[in-house]
Amino acid sequence: MYDRSHGAGSSQAAAPNPVRHRRRRRTVHRLAHNDPVNDLLLSFRALLTPEGRALLDEVRGTAPADELAVATRLRRTHPPELVSAALGQARLRQRAAAKFAAADAERMFFTPNGVEQSTRAAVAAYRAERMRDAGVTSVADLCCGIGGDAIELARAGIRVLAVDRDPLTAAVARANAEALGLTELIEVREADVTEVATDGYDAVFVDPARRGGRGRVFDPEAYSPPLSWAVSAALGAPRAALKIAPGIPHEAVPAEAEAEWISDGGDVKEAVLWFGTAPGLVRATLLPGPRTLVGRGLPDPEVRPVGRYLYEPDGAVIRAHLVAEVAEEVGGGLLDATIAYITADELRPTPYATAYEITDRMPFNVKKLKALLRERGVGNLTVKKRGSAVEPEELRKKVKPQGPNAATVFMTRVAGAPTMLIGRPAPVT
């Protein structure tokens, strides 16, 4: 079987580490029993006051290089901890603009984990549209995080119960629903999702936490809550969607589920297990679009000699094990039985793979590659690899590309032999 690897939240887990403050000027910001969770929650609630909101407006767009000067100035008239919280929130909003529309990110509230683990808005909107089109009118969003999915579900006209057990995260989700004018459709509840009844809701959406104290968690049973619990909750609902890591083994997908891998702009973002749809179906969905490729159970493509064109399948296609479907579409085969590169003699444009015209082929040899690139005047060099131990940056340093022209080098295997293929993006017709 070919190599399907591809280069390239929620707060059901424990609360993040506290932000430490040197001192507090106003005792009104204290709780009787101070602890890390209360510290963070108080700092956040202070941002929701008129003074906090005014500070957020004032520090909006502050560049990192200017933070110290801005903080020094504002601390003359505001509590130091409030200034720190406002500047921290401004930084998070700037980071969140990569996932959310800029107009939303400027109004929303975030936590560090929330920015890292929340669903990209385009992906959440696509999933909400699927639910709406299936007739779903109400969803229990379990492990809702800062509310990214709840927001898009509500914008699709779906009533949402958003649940998270972390007090700060639930407070942020509630503030986001208010900031975006969605409180009539989103109810936020601070609770353990395993203790929440979902009777009366058309669907359940679960986004288990996939990060622990030591970083990303790869074992589905180490999710919080475990995948087995999420599947059980899904099977008890008329419809359900479980957000999981795209690297989940196919053998871990329940027989009752439809499995969908989603990429946005060519980057694989997540996998979703759908229940109440088409059990056993496998699909790859590419955003924007959406464009969806559905599996037909084809056998692995045959290995063929290098043709004029090389097709690099989208990462979602590779994760979904649908390279054979793309190979059939373009009339091609594999360069190597273990590599997810397709070769063909004809150019057949497809949204599910990027096509390159191959101009040269040579055994792996850095000196010969360097000489060829120098002869062609290649200074803009793109290096891609699959099935090679050489790192692209390492190769770039060795060949030292110079010149006005561009080329793409594929470091891969052809019928088991380490090979370099040189080419350029095929013209789009």
GROMACS .gro file of C-alpha atoms in nm:
model
  429
    1MET     CA    1   0.000   0.000   0.000
    2TYR     CA    2   0.133   0.342  -0.093
    3ASP     CA    3   0.248   0.598   0.163
    4ARG     CA    4  -0.048   0.819   0.248
    5SER     CA    5   0.135   1.057   0.481
    6HIS     CA    6   0.086   1.427   0.418
    7GLY     CA    7   0.314   1.706   0.525
    8ALA     CA    8   0.118   1.898   0.701
    9GLY     CA    9  -1.085   2.280   2.013
   10SER     CA   10  -1.206   2.212   2.293
   11SER     CA   11  -1.134   2.260   2.661
   12GLN     CA   12  -1.270   1.936   2.795
   13ALA     CA   13  -0.910   1.893   2.914
   14ALA     CA   14  -0.761   2.074   3.214
   15ALA     CA   15  -0.748   2.454   3.225
   16PRO     CA   16  -0.434   2.631   3.093
   17ASN     CA   17  -0.155   2.758   3.311
   18PRO     CA   18  -0.228   3.089   3.486
   19VAL     CA   19  -0.088   3.425   3.388
   20ARG     CA   20   0.114   3.562   3.681
   21HIS     CA   21   0.078   3.922   3.786
   22ARG     CA   22   0.324   4.118   3.998
   23ARG     CA   23   0.062   4.300   4.200
   24ARG     CA   24  -0.301   4.409   4.204
   25ARG     CA   25  -0.412   4.766   4.256
   26ARG     CA   26  -0.783   4.705   4.295
   27THR     CA   27  -0.901   4.443   4.541
   28VAL     CA   28  -1.234   4.431   4.356
   29HIS     CA   29  -1.063   4.198   4.110
   30ARG     CA   30  -0.989   3.933   4.374
   31LEU     CA   31  -1.184   3.625   4.481
   32ALA     CA   32  -1.197   3.500   4.836
   33HIS     CA   33  -1.028   3.174   4.736
   34ASN     CA   34  -0.771   3.269   4.476
   35ASP     CA   35  -0.655   2.990   4.244
   36PRO     CA   36  -0.530   2.967   3.885
   37VAL     CA   37  -0.876   2.913   3.735
   38ASN     CA   38  -1.025   3.203   3.931
   39ASP     CA   39  -0.731   3.427   3.840
   40LEU     CA   40  -0.783   3.367   3.468
   41LEU     CA   41  -1.160   3.398   3.493
   42LEU     CA   42  -1.136   3.725   3.683
   43SER     CA   43  -0.892   3.867   3.430
   44PHE     CA   44  -1.129   3.773   3.150
   45ARG     CA   45  -1.437   3.913   3.324
   46ALA     CA   46  -1.251   4.239   3.375
   47LEU     CA   47  -1.220   4.266   2.997
   48LEU     CA   48  -1.601   4.259   2.971
   49THR     CA   49  -1.640   4.570   3.188
   50PRO     CA   50  -1.669   4.915   3.025
   51GLU     CA   51  -1.309   4.987   3.129
   52GLY     CA   52  -1.188   4.656   2.984
   53ARG     CA   53  -1.373   4.702   2.656
   54ALA     CA   54  -1.234   5.056   2.622
   55LEU     CA   55  -0.883   4.918   2.674
   56LEU     CA   56  -0.941   4.649   2.412
   57ASP     CA   57  -1.038   4.915   2.163
   58GLU     CA   58  -0.730   5.119   2.252
   59VAL     CA   59  -0.479   4.836   2.214
   60ARG     CA   60  -0.634   4.690   1.898
   61GLY     CA   61  -0.366   4.622   1.636
   62THR     CA   62  -0.073   4.692   1.871
   63ALA     CA   63   0.247   4.563   1.711
   64PRO     CA   64   0.464   4.331   1.924
   65ALA     CA   65   0.750   4.582   1.914
   66ASP     CA   66   0.522   4.850   2.064
   67GLU     CA   67   0.371   4.645   2.345
   68LEU     CA   68   0.615   4.750   2.616
   69ALA     CA   69   0.570   5.120   2.547
   70VAL     CA   70   0.192   5.085   2.526
   71ALA     CA   71   0.178   4.882   2.848
   72THR     CA   72   0.395   5.134   3.033
   73ARG     CA   73   0.171   5.420   2.928
   74LEU     CA   74  -0.158   5.248   3.005
   75ARG     CA   75  -0.049   5.122   3.347
   76ARG     CA   76  -0.039   5.480   3.468
   77THR     CA   77  -0.418   5.496   3.455
   78HIS     CA   78  -0.533   5.133   3.457
   79PRO     CA   79  -0.465   4.825   3.674
   80PRO     CA   80  -0.153   4.645   3.548
   81GLU     CA   81  -0.332   4.309   3.531
   82LEU     CA   82  -0.610   4.457   3.317
   83VAL     CA   83  -0.358   4.612   3.078
   84SER     CA   84  -0.178   4.278   3.049
   85ALA     CA   85  -0.506   4.097   2.983
   86ALA     CA   86  -0.606   4.349   2.715
   87LEU     CA   87  -0.272   4.326   2.536
   88GLY     CA   88  -0.280   3.947   2.560
   89GLN     CA   89  -0.628   3.942   2.411
   90ALA     CA   90  -0.514   4.173   2.130
   91ARG     CA   91  -0.235   3.928   2.046
   92LEU     CA   92  -0.480   3.637   2.043
   93ARG     CA   93  -0.717   3.826   1.816
   94GLN     CA   94  -0.436   3.891   1.571
   95ARG     CA   95  -0.349   3.519   1.568
   96ALA     CA   96  -0.715   3.422   1.532
   97ALA     CA   97  -0.750   3.624   1.212
   98ALA     CA   98  -0.590   3.328   1.030
   99LYS     CA   99  -0.889   3.110   1.124
  100PHE     CA  100  -1.176   3.354   1.153
  101ALA     CA  101  -1.294   3.643   0.939
  102ALA     CA  102  -1.108   3.958   1.045
  103ALA     CA  103  -1.434   4.132   1.138
  104ASP     CA  104  -1.524   3.842   1.370
  105ALA     CA  105  -1.177   3.803   1.521
  106GLU     CA  106  -1.171   4.171   1.620
  107ARG     CA  107  -1.492   4.127   1.822
  108MET     CA  108  -1.444   3.777   1.960
  109PHE     CA  109  -1.258   3.663   2.270
  110PHE     CA  110  -0.998   3.389   2.281
  111THR     CA  111  -0.775   3.178   2.504
  112PRO     CA  112  -0.437   3.044   2.386
  113ASN     CA  113  -0.578   2.691   2.366
  114GLY     CA  114  -0.891   2.823   2.199
  115VAL     CA  115  -0.699   2.983   1.916
  116GLU     CA  116  -0.487   2.671   1.871
  117GLN     CA  117  -0.766   2.413   1.882
  118SER     CA  118  -1.070   2.592   1.741
  119THR     CA  119  -1.206   2.490   1.403
  120ARG     CA  120  -1.125   2.714   1.108
  121ALA     CA  121  -1.439   2.915   1.030
  122ALA     CA  122  -1.459   2.791   0.668
  123VAL     CA  123  -1.455   2.429   0.786
  124ALA     CA  124  -1.709   2.491   1.063
  125ALA     CA  125  -1.938   2.669   0.814
  126TYR     CA  126  -1.918   2.378   0.570
  127ARG     CA  127  -2.005   2.128   0.843
  128ALA     CA  128  -2.295   2.345   0.962
  129GLU     CA  129  -2.429   2.361   0.606
  130ARG     CA  130  -2.418   1.981   0.583
  131MET     CA  131  -2.622   1.957   0.901
  132ARG     CA  132  -2.872   2.220   0.790
  133ASP     CA  133  -2.914   2.053   0.451
  134ALA     CA  134  -2.984   1.725   0.633
  135GLY     CA  135  -3.275   1.890   0.813
  136VAL     CA  136  -3.102   1.942   1.148
  137THR     CA  137  -3.255   2.230   1.348
  138SER     CA  138  -3.090   2.176   1.689
  139VAL     CA  139  -2.746   2.052   1.795
  140ALA     CA  140  -2.582   1.964   2.126
  141ASP     CA  141  -2.225   2.090   2.077
  142LEU     CA  142  -2.022   1.893   2.331
  143CYS     CA  143  -1.670   2.018   2.414
  144CYS     CA  144  -1.761   2.348   2.247
  145GLY     CA  145  -1.433   2.526   2.324
  146ILE     CA  146  -1.454   2.900   2.256
  147GLY     CA  147  -1.761   2.842   2.039
  148GLY     CA  148  -1.625   2.841   1.684
  149ASP     CA  149  -1.851   2.558   1.568
  150ALA     CA  150  -2.150   2.682   1.767
  151ILE     CA  151  -2.120   3.020   1.593
  152GLU     CA  152  -2.137   2.870   1.244
  153LEU     CA  153  -2.419   2.633   1.341
  154ALA     CA  154  -2.617   2.930   1.472
  155ARG     CA  155  -2.545   3.129   1.157
  156ALA     CA  156  -2.692   2.838   0.963
  157GLY     CA  157  -3.013   2.886   1.163
  158ILE     CA  158  -2.954   2.593   1.399
  159ARG     CA  159  -3.028   2.616   1.772
  160VAL     CA  160  -2.721   2.514   1.975
  161LEU     CA  161  -2.652   2.391   2.327
  162ALA     CA  162  -2.277   2.457   2.371
  163VAL     CA  163  -2.116   2.266   2.658
  164ASP     CA  164  -1.768   2.286   2.808
  165ARG     CA  165  -1.655   2.198   3.159
  166ASP     CA  166  -1.379   2.460   3.184
  167PRO     CA  167  -1.521   2.776   3.351
  168LEU     CA  168  -1.302   3.017   3.154
  169THR     CA  169  -1.368   2.851   2.820
  170ALA     CA  170  -1.743   2.845   2.881
  171ALA     CA  171  -1.731   3.214   2.974
  172VAL     CA  172  -1.541   3.294   2.653
  173ALA     CA  173  -1.791   3.097   2.443
  174ARG     CA  174  -2.078   3.286   2.608
  175ALA     CA  175  -1.907   3.619   2.541
  176ASN     CA  176  -1.851   3.526   2.177
  177ALA     CA  177  -2.217   3.440   2.127
  178GLU     CA  178  -2.305   3.780   2.270
  179ALA     CA  179  -2.038   3.966   2.070
  180LEU     CA  180  -2.169   3.822   1.742
  181GLY     CA  181  -2.538   3.869   1.825
  182LEU     CA  182  -2.617   3.497   1.847
  183THR     CA  183  -2.743   3.460   2.205
  184GLU     CA  184  -3.095   3.373   2.089
  185LEU     CA  185  -2.963   3.060   1.919
  186ILE     CA  186  -2.669   2.964   2.144
  187GLU     CA  187  -2.706   2.850   2.504
  188VAL     CA  188  -2.370   2.798   2.675
  189ARG     CA  189  -2.356   2.558   2.968
  190GLU     CA  190  -2.059   2.492   3.197
  191ALA     CA  191  -2.074   2.116   3.261
  192ASP     CA  192  -1.903   1.783   3.206
  193VAL     CA  193  -2.025   1.665   2.866
  194THR     CA  194  -2.052   1.308   2.988
  195GLU     CA  195  -2.326   1.420   3.227
  196VAL     CA  196  -2.533   1.625   2.981
  197ALA     CA  197  -2.857   1.483   2.843
  198THR     CA  198  -2.892   1.541   2.470
  199ASP     CA  199  -3.252   1.420   2.436
  200GLY     CA  200  -3.457   1.655   2.228
  201TYR     CA  201  -3.173   1.762   1.997
  202ASP     CA  202  -3.167   1.661   1.631
  203ALA     CA  203  -2.792   1.602   1.634
  204VAL     CA  204  -2.484   1.581   1.851
  205PHE     CA  205  -2.147   1.731   1.763
  206VAL     CA  206  -1.842   1.625   1.966
  207ASP     CA  207  -1.497   1.778   1.943
  208PRO     CA  208  -1.283   1.592   2.200
  209ALA     CA  209  -0.967   1.758   2.329
  210ARG     CA  210  -0.667   1.609   2.150
  211ARG     CA  211  -0.396   1.779   2.350
  212GLY     CA  212  -0.265   1.687   2.692
  213GLY     CA  213   0.003   1.816   2.923
  214ARG     CA  214   0.272   1.677   2.691
  215GLY     CA  215   0.126   1.805   2.366
  216ARG     CA  216  -0.080   1.643   2.091
  217VAL     CA  217  -0.254   1.314   2.169
  218PHE     CA  218  -0.256   1.050   1.896
  219ASP     CA  219  -0.439   0.762   2.066
  220PRO     CA  220  -0.815   0.818   2.013
  221GLU     CA  221  -0.884   0.660   2.350
  222ALA     CA  222  -0.661   0.924   2.510
  223TYR     CA  223  -0.886   1.202   2.380
  224SER     CA  224  -1.086   1.386   2.644
  225PRO     CA  225  -1.348   1.243   2.642
  226PRO     CA  226  -1.229   0.919   2.475
  227LEU     CA  227  -1.341   0.841   2.120
  228SER     CA  228  -1.533   0.536   2.243
  229TRP     CA  229  -1.751   0.762   2.461
  230ALA     CA  230  -1.802   1.005   2.174
  231VAL     CA  231  -1.908   0.720   1.943
  232SER     CA  232  -2.151   0.596   2.207
  233ALA     CA  233  -2.301   0.945   2.235
  234ALA     CA  234  -2.324   0.966   1.856
  235LEU     CA  235  -2.502   0.632   1.825
  236GLY     CA  236  -2.760   0.752   2.077
  237ALA     CA  237  -2.857   1.054   1.866
  238PRO     CA  238  -3.056   1.073   1.540
  239ARG     CA  239  -2.753   1.230   1.371
  240ALA     CA  240  -2.402   1.311   1.486
  241ALA     CA  241  -2.063   1.440   1.379
  242LEU     CA  242  -1.737   1.371   1.562
  243LYS     CA  243  -1.434   1.585   1.486
  244ILE     CA  244  -1.115   1.379   1.501
  245ALA     CA  245  -0.750   1.407   1.402
  246PRO     CA  246  -0.690   1.349   1.029
  247GLY     CA  247  -0.425   1.089   1.107
  248ILE     CA  248  -0.674   0.846   1.261
  249PRO     CA  249  -0.618   0.491   1.130
  250HIS     CA  250  -0.895   0.378   0.897
  251GLU     CA  251  -0.937   0.063   1.101
  252ALA     CA  252  -1.038   0.281   1.398
  253VAL     CA  253  -1.337   0.422   1.208
  254PRO     CA  254  -1.659   0.259   1.337
  255ALA     CA  255  -1.858   0.057   1.084
  256GLU     CA  256  -2.163   0.275   1.153
  257ALA     CA  257  -1.982   0.594   1.049
  258GLU     CA  258  -1.919   0.783   0.729
  259ALA     CA  259  -1.561   0.918   0.730
  260GLU     CA  260  -1.475   1.252   0.573
  261TRP     CA  261  -1.136   1.419   0.546
  262ILE     CA  262  -1.137   1.796   0.492
  263SER     CA  263  -0.868   2.027   0.358
  264ASP     CA  264  -0.880   2.405   0.327
  265GLY     CA  265  -0.656   2.575   0.075
  266GLY     CA  266  -0.461   2.252   0.031
  267ASP     CA  267  -0.395   2.199   0.404
  268VAL     CA  268  -0.559   1.901   0.574
  269LYS     CA  269  -0.752   2.033   0.872
  270GLU     CA  270  -0.949   1.748   1.020
  271ALA     CA  271  -1.148   1.432   0.978
  272VAL     CA  272  -1.515   1.396   1.068
  273LEU     CA  273  -1.710   1.084   1.153
  274TRP     CA  274  -2.073   1.125   1.048
  275PHE     CA  275  -2.350   0.912   1.195
  276GLY     CA  276  -2.700   0.883   1.054
  277THR     CA  277  -2.578   0.945   0.699
  278ALA     CA  278  -2.408   0.673   0.488
  279PRO     CA  279  -2.229   0.407   0.697
  280GLY     CA  280  -1.899   0.295   0.543
  281LEU     CA  281  -1.880   0.583   0.295
  282VAL     CA  282  -1.541   0.755   0.262
  283ARG     CA  283  -1.502   1.101   0.114
  284ALA     CA  284  -1.246   1.378   0.075
  285THR     CA  285  -1.373   1.737   0.072
  286LEU     CA  286  -1.168   2.030  -0.051
  287LEU     CA  287  -1.239   2.388   0.052
  288PRO     CA  288  -1.306   2.641  -0.077
  289GLY     CA  289  -1.570   2.490  -0.292
  290PRO     CA  290  -1.669   2.255  -0.158
  291ARG     CA  291  -1.552   1.981  -0.393
  292THR     CA  292  -1.609   1.629  -0.270
  293LEU     CA  293  -1.456   1.305  -0.396
  294VAL     CA  294  -1.640   0.991  -0.286
  295GLY     CA  295  -1.465   0.657  -0.254
  296ARG     CA  296  -1.569   0.375  -0.484
  297GLY     CA  297  -1.357   0.099  -0.332
  298LEU     CA  298  -1.107   0.088  -0.617
  299PRO     CA  299  -0.791  -0.125  -0.588
  300ASP     CA  300  -0.452   0.045  -0.568
  301PRO     CA  301  -0.337   0.177  -0.908
  302GLU     CA  302  -0.072  -0.005  -1.104
  303VAL     CA  303   0.286   0.122  -1.115
  304ARG     CA  304   0.371   0.282  -1.451
  305PRO     CA  305   0.681   0.432  -1.612
  306VAL     CA  306   0.728   0.804  -1.559
  307GLY     CA  307   0.503   0.993  -1.799
  308ARG     CA  308   0.498   1.353  -1.907
  309TYR     CA  309   0.289   1.464  -1.610
  310LEU     CA  310   0.303   1.410  -1.235
  311TYR     CA  311  -0.006   1.458  -1.019
  312GLU     CA  312   0.024   1.540  -0.650
  313PRO     CA  313  -0.307   1.452  -0.480
  314ASP     CA  314  -0.454   1.686  -0.221
  315GLY     CA  315  -0.375   1.582   0.135
  316ALA     CA  316  -0.739   1.507   0.213
  317VAL     CA  317  -0.748   1.267  -0.083
  318ILE     CA  318  -0.438   1.092   0.047
  319ARG     CA  319  -0.568   1.069   0.405
  320ALA     CA  320  -0.899   0.932   0.278
  321HIS     CA  321  -0.716   0.662   0.074
  322LEU     CA  322  -0.873   0.788  -0.249
  323VAL     CA  323  -0.559   0.815  -0.462
  324ALA     CA  324  -0.693   0.534  -0.684
  325GLU     CA  325  -1.003   0.740  -0.764
  326VAL     CA  326  -0.786   1.032  -0.876
  327ALA     CA  327  -0.556   0.805  -1.078
  328GLU     CA  328  -0.857   0.667  -1.263
  329GLU     CA  329  -0.987   1.020  -1.326
  330VAL     CA  330  -0.660   1.135  -1.487
  331GLY     CA  331  -0.583   0.804  -1.659
  332GLY     CA  332  -0.263   0.748  -1.463
  333GLY     CA  333  -0.076   0.508  -1.239
  334LEU     CA  334   0.170   0.526  -0.953
  335LEU     CA  335   0.540   0.612  -0.976
  336ASP     CA  336   0.600   0.360  -0.700
  337ALA     CA  337   0.374   0.114  -0.520
  338THR     CA  338   0.443   0.288  -0.187
  339ILE     CA  339   0.428   0.654  -0.298
  340ALA     CA  340   0.116   0.867  -0.351
  341TYR     CA  341   0.241   1.036  -0.667
  342ILE     CA  342   0.047   0.970  -0.989
  343THR     CA  343   0.206   0.973  -1.334
  344ALA     CA  344   0.028   1.004  -1.669
  345ASP     CA  345   0.099   1.091  -2.031
  346GLU     CA  346  -0.197   1.326  -2.072
  347LEU     CA  347  -0.296   1.642  -1.888
  348ARG     CA  348  -0.644   1.606  -1.740
  349PRO     CA  349  -0.711   1.888  -1.493
  350THR     CA  350  -0.871   1.778  -1.167
  351PRO     CA  351  -0.948   1.971  -0.847
  352TYR     CA  352  -0.823   1.678  -0.643
  353ALA     CA  353  -0.457   1.694  -0.749
  354THR     CA  354  -0.199   1.947  -0.868
  355ALA     CA  355  -0.043   1.864  -1.203
  356TYR     CA  356   0.323   1.921  -1.297
  357GLU     CA  357   0.490   1.880  -1.633
  358ILE     CA  358   0.808   1.672  -1.592
  359THR     CA  359   1.106   1.788  -1.795
  360ASP     CA  360   1.391   1.578  -1.648
  361ARG     CA  361   1.448   1.259  -1.458
  362MET     CA  362   1.771   1.150  -1.288
  363PRO     CA  363   1.891   0.917  -1.012
  364PHE     CA  364   1.946   1.091  -0.680
  365ASN     CA  365   2.265   1.291  -0.730
  366VAL     CA  366   2.306   1.635  -0.576
  367LYS     CA  367   2.603   1.737  -0.795
  368LYS     CA  368   2.421   1.656  -1.118
  369LEU     CA  369   2.110   1.836  -0.996
  370LYS     CA  370   2.314   2.143  -0.905
  371ALA     CA  371   2.475   2.148  -1.249
  372LEU     CA  372   2.139   2.111  -1.423
  373LEU     CA  373   1.978   2.392  -1.222
  374ARG     CA  374   2.275   2.619  -1.290
  375GLU     CA  375   2.251   2.542  -1.661
  376ARG     CA  376   1.878   2.628  -1.657
  377GLY     CA  377   1.929   2.944  -1.451
  378VAL     CA  378   1.695   2.826  -1.175
  379GLY     CA  379   1.688   3.053  -0.872
  380ASN     CA  380   1.329   2.998  -0.762
  381LEU     CA  381   1.338   2.635  -0.655
  382THR     CA  382   1.048   2.444  -0.498
  383VAL     CA  383   1.149   2.114  -0.339
  384LYS     CA  384   0.891   1.845  -0.266
  385LYS     CA  385   0.954   1.504  -0.124
  386ARG     CA  386   0.773   1.180  -0.066
  387GLY     CA  387   0.961   0.863   0.020
  388SER     CA  388   1.297   1.043   0.062
  389ALA     CA  389   1.496   1.101   0.378
  390VAL     CA  390   1.651   1.424   0.246
  391GLU     CA  391   1.499   1.743   0.383
  392PRO     CA  392   1.404   2.010   0.127
  393GLU     CA  393   1.600   2.287   0.301
  394GLU     CA  394   1.905   2.065   0.320
  395LEU     CA  395   1.890   2.010  -0.056
  396ARG     CA  396   1.838   2.380  -0.126
  397LYS     CA  397   2.150   2.468   0.072
  398LYS     CA  398   2.355   2.217  -0.125
  399VAL     CA  399   2.242   2.317  -0.475
  400LYS     CA  400   2.241   2.695  -0.403
  401PRO     CA  401   1.987   2.791  -0.672
  402GLN     CA  402   2.058   3.114  -0.861
  403GLY     CA  403   1.898   3.271  -1.163
  404PRO     CA  404   1.571   3.416  -1.295
  405ASN     CA  405   1.391   3.090  -1.371
  406ALA     CA  406   1.175   2.858  -1.158
  407ALA     CA  407   1.152   2.482  -1.123
  408THR     CA  408   1.010   2.214  -0.895
  409VAL     CA  409   1.216   1.914  -0.782
  410PHE     CA  410   1.047   1.599  -0.656
  411MET     CA  411   1.263   1.376  -0.439
  412THR     CA  412   1.092   1.040  -0.446
  413ARG     CA  413   1.119   0.678  -0.556
  414VAL     CA  414   1.038   0.539  -0.897
  415ALA     CA  415   0.979   0.163  -0.891
  416GLY     CA  416   1.181   0.150  -0.569
  417ALA     CA  417   1.480   0.355  -0.689
  418PRO     CA  418   1.564   0.696  -0.532
  419THR     CA  419   1.490   0.945  -0.808
  420MET     CA  420   1.477   1.317  -0.876
  421LEU     CA  421   1.210   1.450  -1.109
  422ILE     CA  422   1.235   1.810  -1.228
  423GLY     CA  423   0.937   1.994  -1.365
  424ARG     CA  424   0.703   2.291  -1.345
  425PRO     CA  425   0.333   2.343  -1.270
  426ALA     CA  426   0.124   2.234  -1.567
  427PRO     CA  427  -0.082   2.504  -1.737
  428VAL     CA  428  -0.436   2.536  -1.604
  429THR     CA  429  -0.696   2.498  -1.877
   0.00000   0.00000   0.00000
